């Protein structure tokens, strides 16, 4: 789906921002991209859909070399949600905004309308409102709605939940998780380790432009030293599990920890009786 | 994103000049190109600019500026050369178009002037921190702070605008708008609907900036508020003398 082969990249007049990155993301994976501020996460994502071209190495997106294909063509199958939703929103009603994104993807007018209504309903948005007067969280939802409307097979999310309250956060992540279940491949940047723990299956850890970790979220989450190098703290439950040690070390969610703890207690009580 | 007019930090002779002197020097060099009718003087100004750029460690950038102006200059050169009809004909083309020696010389001068006049301004902005320009005008010339602030903000907004526009185009490319086309006219047509987000984000930013400035006592600021003093030094005098010489040469020849 997405493949980086020994990729180097540096912005004009700067030393290398990304150094020797190699990894491959397969179809249907949900990958979290972690790293400190300025690690190069957003830059990596821009390379993934061809907005930036590698200075050395190769990026294959959907099997195509990004150096040889136009980004606007790749964009038909790669959805990209930017850190700043305002750059994307350019129409003066929510409906027009979603339709604008669809114009390029769907030729049929009626199909476009139907798809647009579907998205409005999915996100519980009102089509008539002017996006510019809406809150940041709502604008984020509109931007995401117009990206998802085109049903991309690879979805890249640059901090989709930063600055949102818990409910809006869960609303967005719920939709993303649904898409993932239907087979969409997802690459998501996030600083929120709880969300990463809850939703992602695999994590890439970037630090100062280099890939320092790549593996299942369960394993990465337990590696406090690795996360520390990228200025991150593991999610609370795995951290607690790791501190408790013994049988709890494997606990990853509240439910798992609880069942381990209660299970143990239950056993003890039975033994005493 | 590093723009071609952004400040390049350094401690060269040019960097350390008084901002007011830099401003003056830039204008004097521009003026010199326009008062002279001599190709060699204009070429000399270009060479002087490049030498100054070299001394400030920004020769690469100066050459990039020249290169980016070259396309426009070539176009203007072609337009000019066909419109001047005085002088001896060097080459007669069909449709009554002819190229004359005067036309050639005039167009060449025109284009050289354009290049020579654009460089000093670009260089000046490259070696001067943008906040220094309005500040020195307030300090040394007594310009009211509010006006200077407007000027400073306007200068600062140019690269911000460019950056914002690049960001918006990037975002739209990522959703399939064909900004990566080679066709210039198609690109412009695609750009028009994007003026809305650009305007909105700019207005938002300006409004935010204005409110935050007001909250921090904007109206209390005056001539003495800046913490930087801009003293004149011997090197400033030398630079001014140099500029005056260049202008005198231009007037004489
Ligand atoms: N357009 C640009 N031009 C030049 N340098 C840039 C540009 N964008 C980013 N950089 C630099 O590249 C480095 C990586 O930036 P990037 O935006 O990829 O970081 P990030 O990991 O996404 O950070 P954050 O968590 O803050 O979003 C930073 O040091 C930044 O200064
Ligand atoms: Mg980022």
Coordinates of C-alpha atoms and ligand atoms in Angstrom, one line a residue:
Chain A
X1 CA 0.0 0.0 0.0
X2 CA 2.7 2.4 1.1
X3 CA 6.4 1.7 0.9
X4 CA 9.4 3.8 1.8
X5 CA 12.7 2.6 0.5
X6 CA 15.7 4.3 2.1
X7 CA 14.1 7.7 1.8
X8 CA 16.0 10.9 2.6
X9 CA 14.5 14.3 2.5
X10 CA 15.6 17.9 3.4
X11 CA 13.8 21.1 3.0
X12 CA 15.5 23.7 0.9
X13 CA 18.5 25.2 2.7
X14 CA 18.3 22.8 5.6
X15 CA 20.1 19.6 6.6
X16 CA 18.2 16.4 6.2
X17 CA 14.8 16.4 7.9
X18 CA 14.2 12.7 7.3
X19 CA 17.1 10.3 7.3
X20 CA 17.1 6.8 5.7
X21 CA 13.5 5.8 6.3
X22 CA 12.5 2.3 5.3
X23 CA 9.2 0.7 6.1
X24 CA 6.2 -0.8 4.4
X25 CA 2.5 -0.5 5.3
X26 CA 0.3 -3.3 4.1
X27 CA -3.3 -3.1 3.0
X28 CA -5.8 -2.8 5.9
X29 CA -3.3 -1.8 8.6
X30 CA -3.9 0.9 11.1
X31 CA -0.6 2.6 11.8
X32 CA 0.1 5.3 14.3
X33 CA 3.0 7.6 13.6
X34 CA 4.6 8.9 16.8
X35 CA 7.4 11.4 17.5
X36 CA 8.3 14.6 19.2
X37 CA 7.4 18.0 17.9
X38 CA 9.5 18.7 14.8
X39 CA 10.5 15.0 14.4
X40 CA 9.3 15.1 10.8
X41 CA 6.0 13.3 11.1
X42 CA 4.1 15.8 8.9
X43 CA 6.9 15.8 6.4
X44 CA 6.8 12.0 6.2
X45 CA 3.1 12.2 5.4
X46 CA 3.6 14.8 2.7
X47 CA 6.1 12.5 1.1
X48 CA 3.6 9.6 1.3
X49 CA 1.1 11.3 -1.0
X50 CA 3.7 13.0 -3.3
X51 CA 3.4 16.6 -2.1
X52 CA 7.1 16.3 -1.4
X53 CA 9.4 14.2 -3.4
X54 CA 12.3 12.3 -1.7
X55 CA 15.8 13.7 -2.3
X56 CA 17.1 10.1 -2.3
X57 CA 15.4 6.8 -2.1
X58 CA 11.9 5.9 -3.3
X59 CA 8.3 6.2 -2.1
X60 CA 5.8 3.9 -3.5
X61 CA 2.2 4.8 -2.8
X62 CA -0.5 2.3 -4.0
X63 CA 2.3 0.8 -6.0
X64 CA 3.2 4.0 -7.9
X65 CA 6.4 5.8 -7.5
X66 CA 5.5 9.3 -6.3
X67 CA 8.2 10.9 -8.4
X68 CA 6.4 9.7 -11.5
X69 CA 2.8 10.4 -10.7
X70 CA 1.1 13.7 -10.1
X71 CA -0.2 14.2 -6.5
X72 CA -3.6 15.3 -7.8
X73 CA -3.9 11.9 -9.4
X74 CA -2.7 10.0 -6.3
X75 CA -5.2 12.1 -4.3
X76 CA -8.1 10.2 -5.9
X77 CA -7.2 7.2 -3.7
X78 CA -5.2 8.8 -0.9
X79 CA -7.2 10.9 1.6
X80 CA -5.2 13.4 3.5
X81 CA -6.4 15.4 6.5
X82 CA -4.1 18.3 7.3
X83 CA -3.1 19.5 10.7
X84 CA -4.9 22.8 9.9
X85 CA -8.4 22.2 8.5
X86 CA -8.8 25.8 7.4
X87 CA -6.4 25.4 4.5
X88 CA -8.7 22.9 3.0
X89 CA -12.1 24.5 3.5
X90 CA -12.8 26.9 0.6
X91 CA -16.6 27.0 0.2
X92 CA -19.2 28.9 2.1
X93 CA -21.5 26.1 3.1
X94 CA -20.8 22.7 4.5
X95 CA -22.7 21.0 1.7
X96 CA -20.8 22.9 -1.0
X97 CA -17.5 22.1 0.7
X98 CA -18.2 18.4 0.6
X99 CA -19.5 18.5 -2.9
X100 CA -16.3 20.4 -4.0
X101 CA -14.2 17.5 -2.8
X102 CA -16.5 15.1 -4.7
X103 CA -16.5 16.9 -8.0
X104 CA -13.1 15.6 -8.8
X105 CA -13.9 12.0 -7.7
X106 CA -17.4 11.4 -9.0
X107 CA -18.6 12.4 -12.5
X108 CA -22.3 11.8 -11.8
X109 CA -24.1 14.7 -10.2
X110 CA -26.8 12.6 -8.6
X111 CA -24.2 10.2 -7.1
X112 CA -22.4 13.2 -5.7
X113 CA -25.5 14.6 -4.0
X114 CA -26.3 11.2 -2.5
X115 CA -22.8 10.7 -1.2
X116 CA -22.8 14.2 0.2
X117 CA -26.0 13.6 2.2
X118 CA -24.6 10.3 3.4
X119 CA -21.6 12.1 4.8
X120 CA -23.6 14.9 6.4
X121 CA -25.6 12.3 8.2
X122 CA -22.6 10.2 9.2
X123 CA -21.0 13.3 10.8
X124 CA -24.4 14.8 12.0
X125 CA -23.6 18.1 10.2
X126 CA -26.1 20.6 9.0
X127 CA -25.4 21.3 5.3
X128 CA -26.5 24.9 5.2
X129 CA -24.1 26.3 7.8
X130 CA -21.1 28.4 6.9
X131 CA -17.9 26.6 7.9
X132 CA -16.0 29.7 8.7
X133 CA -18.3 30.6 11.6
X134 CA -18.0 27.1 13.1
X135 CA -15.8 26.0 16.0
X136 CA -12.5 24.4 15.4
X137 CA -13.7 20.9 16.2
X138 CA -16.6 21.3 13.8
X139 CA -14.3 22.6 11.0
X140 CA -12.1 19.6 11.6
X141 CA -15.2 17.3 11.1
X142 CA -16.1 19.1 7.9
X143 CA -12.6 18.7 6.6
X144 CA -12.6 15.0 7.5
X145 CA -16.1 14.6 6.0
X146 CA -14.9 16.0 2.7
X147 CA -11.9 13.7 2.6
X148 CA -13.9 10.6 3.5
X149 CA -16.6 11.4 1.0
X150 CA -14.3 10.2 -1.7
X151 CA -13.8 6.8 0.0
X152 CA -10.0 6.8 -0.2
X153 CA -8.3 3.4 0.1
X154 CA -5.4 5.0 2.1
X155 CA -6.2 7.6 4.6
X156 CA -3.5 9.8 6.1
X157 CA -4.5 11.8 9.2
X158 CA -2.3 14.5 10.6
X159 CA -3.3 14.9 14.2
X160 CA -7.0 14.5 13.6
X161 CA -8.0 14.9 17.3
X162 CA -5.7 17.6 18.6
X163 CA -7.7 20.4 20.2
X164 CA -11.0 18.5 20.2
X165 CA -13.0 17.7 23.3
X166 CA -13.5 14.1 24.3
X167 CA -16.9 13.7 22.6
X168 CA -15.8 15.2 19.3
X169 CA -12.6 13.2 19.5
X170 CA -14.5 9.9 19.9
X171 CA -17.0 10.9 17.2
X172 CA -14.1 11.3 14.7
X173 CA -12.2 8.2 15.9
X174 CA -15.4 6.1 15.8
X175 CA -15.8 7.0 12.1
X176 CA -12.2 6.3 11.4
X177 CA -12.4 2.9 13.2
X178 CA -15.5 2.0 11.2
X179 CA -13.6 2.8 7.9
X180 CA -10.7 0.7 9.1
X181 CA -13.0 -2.2 9.7
X182 CA -14.3 -1.9 6.2
X183 CA -10.7 -2.3 4.9
X184 CA -9.3 1.3 4.6
X185 CA -5.6 1.5 5.4
X186 CA -4.9 4.2 7.9
X187 CA -1.7 6.2 8.8
X188 CA -2.4 8.5 11.7
X189 CA -0.2 11.0 13.4
X190 CA -1.1 11.5 17.0
X191 CA 0.3 12.7 20.3
X192 CA -2.5 11.2 22.2
X193 CA -1.2 7.8 23.4
X194 CA -4.6 6.8 24.8
X195 CA -6.1 7.0 21.3
X196 CA -3.1 5.2 19.8
X197 CA -3.5 2.4 22.3
X198 CA -7.2 2.1 21.7
X199 CA -7.3 2.2 17.9
X200 CA -3.9 1.6 16.2
X201 CA -2.5 -1.9 15.6
X202 CA 1.1 -0.8 14.7
X203 CA 3.2 2.1 15.6
X204 CA 6.1 3.8 13.9
X205 CA 8.3 6.0 16.2
X206 CA 10.1 8.9 14.6
X207 CA 12.8 10.9 16.4
X208 CA 14.8 13.7 14.8
X209 CA 14.1 12.4 11.4
X210 CA 15.1 8.8 12.0
X211 CA 12.9 5.8 12.5
X212 CA 13.7 4.5 16.0
X213 CA 10.8 2.1 16.5
X214 CA 8.4 0.0 14.4
X215 CA 6.2 -2.7 15.7
X216 CA 2.9 -3.7 17.2
X217 CA 1.4 -1.0 19.4
X218 CA 1.3 -3.4 22.3
X219 CA 5.1 -3.9 22.2
X220 CA 6.0 -0.2 21.5
X221 CA 3.7 0.9 24.3
X222 CA 5.6 -1.2 26.8
X223 CA 9.0 0.2 25.8
X224 CA 9.2 3.3 27.9
X225 CA 12.8 3.9 27.0
X226 CA 12.0 4.0 23.3
X227 CA 9.0 6.3 23.8
X228 CA 11.0 8.6 26.1
X229 CA 13.5 9.2 23.3
X230 CA 10.6 10.6 21.3
X231 CA 9.4 12.7 24.2
X232 CA 6.4 10.5 24.7
X233 CA 4.8 8.8 27.7
X234 CA 3.1 5.4 27.3
X235 CA -0.7 5.2 27.8
X236 CA -1.7 4.9 31.4
X237 CA -2.9 1.3 31.6
X238 CA 0.1 -0.3 29.8
X239 CA 2.3 1.8 32.0
X240 CA 0.5 0.7 35.1
X241 CA 0.6 -2.9 34.0
X242 CA 4.4 -2.6 33.4
X243 CA 5.0 -1.2 36.9
X244 CA 2.9 -3.8 38.6
X245 CA 4.9 -6.4 36.7
X246 CA 4.3 -10.1 36.9
X247 CA 1.0 -11.3 35.3
X248 CA -0.1 -7.6 34.9
X249 CA 2.7 -6.7 32.5
X250 CA 0.6 -7.8 29.6
X251 CA -2.4 -5.7 30.5
X252 CA -3.3 -3.2 27.8
X253 CA -6.8 -1.9 28.4
X254 CA -8.9 -1.3 31.5
X255 CA -10.9 -4.4 30.8
X256 CA -7.8 -6.6 30.5
X257 CA -6.2 -5.2 33.7
X258 CA -9.5 -5.6 35.5
X259 CA -10.1 -9.1 34.4
X260 CA -6.5 -10.0 35.4
X261 CA -6.9 -8.4 38.8
X262 CA -10.4 -9.7 39.6
X263 CA -9.5 -13.0 38.2
X264 CA -6.5 -13.2 40.6
X265 CA -8.6 -12.1 43.5
X266 CA -11.3 -14.6 42.7
X267 CA -8.7 -17.4 42.6
X268 CA -7.3 -16.4 46.0
X269 CA -10.7 -16.3 47.6
X270 CA -11.5 -19.7 46.2
X271 CA -8.2 -21.1 47.6
X272 CA -8.9 -19.6 51.0
X273 CA -12.4 -21.1 51.1
Chain B
X1 CA 9.4 27.7 4.1
X2 CA 12.3 30.0 3.6
X3 CA 11.3 32.8 1.2
X4 CA 13.7 34.6 -1.1
X5 CA 13.3 37.9 0.8
X6 CA 13.5 36.5 4.4
X7 CA 16.2 37.8 6.7
X8 CA 19.5 35.9 6.6
X9 CA 21.3 36.2 9.9
X10 CA 24.9 37.3 9.8
X11 CA 27.4 39.8 11.1
X12 CA 28.9 41.1 7.9
X13 CA 29.6 44.8 7.2
X14 CA 26.2 45.1 5.5
X15 CA 24.4 43.4 8.4
X16 CA 25.8 45.8 10.9
X17 CA 25.0 49.0 9.0
X18 CA 22.3 51.2 10.5
X19 CA 19.0 50.0 9.0
X20 CA 18.3 53.6 7.9
X21 CA 21.5 53.7 6.0
X22 CA 20.7 50.4 4.4
X23 CA 17.4 51.7 3.3
X24 CA 18.9 54.8 1.9
X25 CA 21.7 52.9 0.2
X26 CA 19.2 50.7 -1.5
X27 CA 17.2 53.7 -2.8
X28 CA 20.4 55.5 -3.9
X29 CA 21.5 52.4 -5.9
X30 CA 18.0 52.2 -7.5
X31 CA 18.1 55.8 -8.3
X32 CA 21.5 55.6 -9.8
X33 CA 20.2 53.1 -12.4
X34 CA 17.4 55.4 -13.4
X35 CA 19.3 58.6 -13.7
X36 CA 22.0 57.2 -15.9
X37 CA 21.6 56.3 -19.6
X38 CA 24.8 54.4 -19.7
X39 CA 24.7 50.6 -19.9
X40 CA 28.0 50.2 -18.3
X41 CA 27.0 52.1 -15.2
X42 CA 23.9 49.9 -14.8
X43 CA 26.0 46.8 -15.3
X44 CA 28.4 48.3 -12.7
X45 CA 25.5 48.7 -10.2
X46 CA 24.6 45.0 -10.8
X47 CA 28.3 44.0 -10.2
X48 CA 28.4 46.2 -7.1
X49 CA 25.3 44.5 -5.8
X50 CA 26.7 41.1 -6.4
X51 CA 29.9 42.1 -4.7
X52 CA 27.9 43.4 -1.7
X53 CA 25.9 40.2 -1.6
X54 CA 29.2 38.2 -1.6
X55 CA 30.5 40.2 1.3
X56 CA 27.3 39.5 3.2
X57 CA 27.4 35.8 2.4
X58 CA 24.2 35.8 0.3
X59 CA 25.7 35.6 -3.2
X60 CA 23.7 32.4 -3.9
X61 CA 20.5 34.2 -3.1
X62 CA 21.3 37.2 -5.2
X63 CA 22.0 34.9 -8.2
X64 CA 18.7 33.2 -7.5
X65 CA 16.9 36.5 -7.5
X66 CA 18.5 37.4 -10.8
X67 CA 17.6 34.1 -12.3
X68 CA 13.9 34.4 -11.2
X69 CA 13.8 37.9 -12.7
X70 CA 15.3 36.7 -15.9
X71 CA 12.2 35.2 -17.4
X72 CA 10.2 38.4 -16.9
X73 CA 13.1 40.4 -18.3
X74 CA 13.3 38.3 -21.4
X75 CA 9.6 38.9 -22.0
X76 CA 9.9 42.6 -21.5
X77 CA 12.9 42.7 -23.7
X78 CA 11.1 41.1 -26.5
X79 CA 8.1 43.4 -26.1
X80 CA 10.2 46.5 -26.0
X81 CA 12.4 45.6 -28.9
X82 CA 9.5 45.3 -31.3
X83 CA 8.0 48.6 -30.3
X84 CA 10.8 51.0 -30.8
X85 CA 11.0 52.1 -34.4
X86 CA 13.6 54.9 -34.3
X87 CA 17.1 54.3 -35.4
X88 CA 18.8 52.3 -38.1
X89 CA 17.1 49.0 -39.0
X90 CA 19.2 46.0 -38.1
X91 CA 16.7 43.3 -39.0
X92 CA 13.5 43.6 -40.9
X93 CA 10.8 41.0 -40.3
X94 CA 7.6 40.5 -42.1
X95 CA 4.4 42.4 -41.1
X96 CA 6.4 45.6 -40.9
X97 CA 8.2 44.6 -37.7
X98 CA 11.7 45.7 -37.5
X99 CA 14.5 45.6 -35.0
X100 CA 16.5 48.8 -34.8
X101 CA 19.8 49.6 -33.1
X102 CA 18.2 52.2 -30.9
X103 CA 15.5 49.7 -30.0
X104 CA 18.1 47.1 -29.1
X105 CA 20.0 49.5 -27.0
X106 CA 16.9 50.9 -25.3
X107 CA 15.5 47.5 -24.5
X108 CA 18.7 46.3 -23.1
X109 CA 19.0 49.3 -20.9
X110 CA 15.4 48.9 -19.7
X111 CA 15.9 45.3 -18.7
X112 CA 19.3 46.0 -17.1
X113 CA 17.7 48.7 -15.1
X114 CA 15.0 46.4 -14.0
X115 CA 17.5 43.8 -12.8
X116 CA 19.8 46.4 -11.2
X117 CA 16.9 48.1 -9.4
X118 CA 15.3 45.0 -8.0
X119 CA 18.5 43.6 -6.5
X120 CA 19.3 46.3 -3.9
X121 CA 15.8 46.2 -2.4
X122 CA 16.0 42.4 -2.3
X123 CA 19.4 42.5 -0.7
X124 CA 18.4 45.1 1.8
X125 CA 15.5 43.0 3.0
X126 CA 17.8 40.0 3.2
X127 CA 20.2 41.6 5.6
X128 CA 17.8 43.6 7.7
X129 CA 15.5 42.2 10.3
X130 CA 12.0 43.3 9.2
X131 CA 11.2 44.8 12.6
X132 CA 14.2 47.1 12.4
X133 CA 12.8 49.1 9.4
X134 CA 9.8 50.5 11.1
X135 CA 11.6 50.8 14.4
X136 CA 14.4 52.9 13.0
X137 CA 11.9 55.1 11.3
X138 CA 10.3 55.8 14.6
X139 CA 13.5 56.2 16.5
X140 CA 15.5 58.3 14.0
X141 CA 13.0 60.0 11.9
X142 CA 10.2 60.5 14.4
X143 CA 7.6 58.7 12.4
X144 CA 4.5 58.1 14.6
X145 CA 4.6 54.5 16.0
X146 CA 1.2 53.6 14.6
X147 CA 2.2 54.3 11.0
X148 CA 5.4 52.5 11.4
X149 CA 3.6 49.5 12.8
X150 CA 1.3 49.4 9.7
X151 CA 4.4 49.5 7.5
X152 CA 6.1 46.8 9.5
X153 CA 3.1 44.6 9.5
X154 CA 2.7 45.0 5.7
X155 CA 6.3 43.9 5.2
X156 CA 5.9 41.0 7.5
X157 CA 2.7 39.8 5.9
X158 CA 4.2 39.3 2.4
X159 CA 6.1 36.1 3.3
X160 CA 3.2 35.0 5.6
X161 CA 0.8 35.4 2.7
X162 CA 3.1 33.4 0.4
X163 CA 3.4 30.7 3.0
X164 CA -0.3 30.5 3.6
X165 CA -1.0 30.4 -0.1
X166 CA 1.5 27.5 -0.5
X167 CA -0.1 25.7 2.3
X168 CA -3.6 26.1 0.8
X169 CA -2.4 25.0 -2.6
X170 CA -0.8 22.0 -1.0
X171 CA -4.0 21.1 0.8
X172 CA -6.1 21.4 -2.3
X173 CA -3.6 19.3 -4.4
X174 CA -4.0 16.6 -1.7
X175 CA -7.7 16.5 -2.4
X176 CA -7.2 16.2 -6.1
X177 CA -7.2 19.8 -7.4
X178 CA -4.6 19.8 -10.2
X179 CA -2.2 22.5 -9.0
X180 CA 0.6 20.4 -10.2
X181 CA -0.3 21.1 -13.8
X182 CA 2.3 22.8 -16.0
X183 CA -0.3 25.0 -17.6
X184 CA -0.1 28.5 -16.1
X185 CA -3.6 29.6 -17.1
X186 CA -5.2 26.5 -15.8
X187 CA -3.4 27.1 -12.5
X188 CA -4.7 30.7 -12.2
X189 CA -8.2 29.6 -12.9
X190 CA -7.9 27.0 -10.2
X191 CA -6.5 29.6 -7.8
X192 CA -9.5 31.9 -7.9
X193 CA -11.8 29.9 -5.6
X194 CA -9.0 29.7 -3.1
X195 CA -8.9 33.4 -2.4
X196 CA -11.7 32.7 0.1
X197 CA -9.7 30.6 2.5
X198 CA -6.7 32.9 2.1
X199 CA -8.7 36.0 2.9
X200 CA -10.4 34.3 5.8
X201 CA -7.2 33.1 7.4
X202 CA -5.6 36.4 6.9
X203 CA -8.5 38.4 8.4
X204 CA -8.5 35.9 11.3
X205 CA -4.9 36.4 11.8
X206 CA -5.0 40.2 11.6
X207 CA -7.9 40.4 13.9
X208 CA -6.2 38.1 16.4
X209 CA -3.0 40.1 16.1
X210 CA -4.8 43.4 16.6
X211 CA -6.6 42.3 19.7
X212 CA -3.6 40.8 21.3
X213 CA -1.5 44.0 20.5
X214 CA -4.2 46.1 22.1
X215 CA -4.3 43.9 25.2
X216 CA -0.6 44.5 25.6
X217 CA -0.8 48.2 25.5
X218 CA -0.4 49.1 21.9
X219 CA -1.7 52.6 22.3
X220 CA 0.8 53.4 25.0
X221 CA 3.8 52.8 22.7
X222 CA 5.7 55.8 21.4
X223 CA 9.1 56.9 20.2
X224 CA 10.9 55.8 23.3
X225 CA 9.2 52.4 23.6
X226 CA 11.6 50.4 21.5
X227 CA 14.5 48.8 23.4
X228 CA 16.9 49.0 20.5
X229 CA 18.8 52.2 19.8
X230 CA 20.1 52.6 16.3
X231 CA 23.4 54.6 16.6
X232 CA 25.2 55.8 13.6
X233 CA 28.8 54.6 13.2
X234 CA 31.8 55.3 11.0
X235 CA 30.9 52.5 8.7
X236 CA 27.5 54.1 8.1
X237 CA 29.2 57.2 6.9
X238 CA 31.5 55.2 4.6
X239 CA 28.5 53.4 3.2
X240 CA 26.7 56.6 2.5
X241 CA 29.8 58.1 0.9
X242 CA 30.1 55.0 -1.3
X243 CA 26.4 55.4 -2.3
X244 CA 26.9 59.1 -3.0
X245 CA 29.8 58.3 -5.3
X246 CA 27.8 55.8 -7.2
X247 CA 25.0 58.3 -7.7
X248 CA 27.5 61.0 -8.7
X249 CA 29.0 58.7 -11.3
X250 CA 25.5 57.9 -12.6
X251 CA 24.6 61.5 -12.9
X252 CA 27.9 62.5 -14.7
X253 CA 27.9 59.8 -17.3
Ligands
LIG1 N1 7.8 24.0 4.8 C1 8.9 23.9 5.5 N2 10.1 24.5 5.1 C2 11.2 24.3 5.8 N3 11.3 23.6 6.9 C3 10.2 22.9 7.3 C4 9.0 23.0 6.7 N4 8.0 22.3 7.3 C5 8.7 21.8 8.4 N5 10.0 22.1 8.4 C6 11.0 21.7 9.4 O1 11.1 20.3 9.3 C7 11.1 19.7 10.6 C8 10.0 18.7 10.7 O2 8.8 19.3 10.6 P1 7.4 18.5 10.7 O3 6.3 19.5 10.4 O4 7.5 17.3 9.8 O5 7.4 18.0 12.2 P2 6.2 17.3 13.0 O6 6.8 16.0 13.5 O7 5.0 17.2 12.1 O8 6.0 18.2 14.2 P3 4.6 18.6 15.0 O9 4.4 17.5 16.0 O10 4.9 19.9 15.6 O11 3.5 18.7 14.0 C9 11.0 20.8 11.6 O12 12.3 21.1 12.1 C10 10.5 22.0 10.8 O13 11.2 23.2 11.2
LIG2 MG1 3.1 18.1 12.2

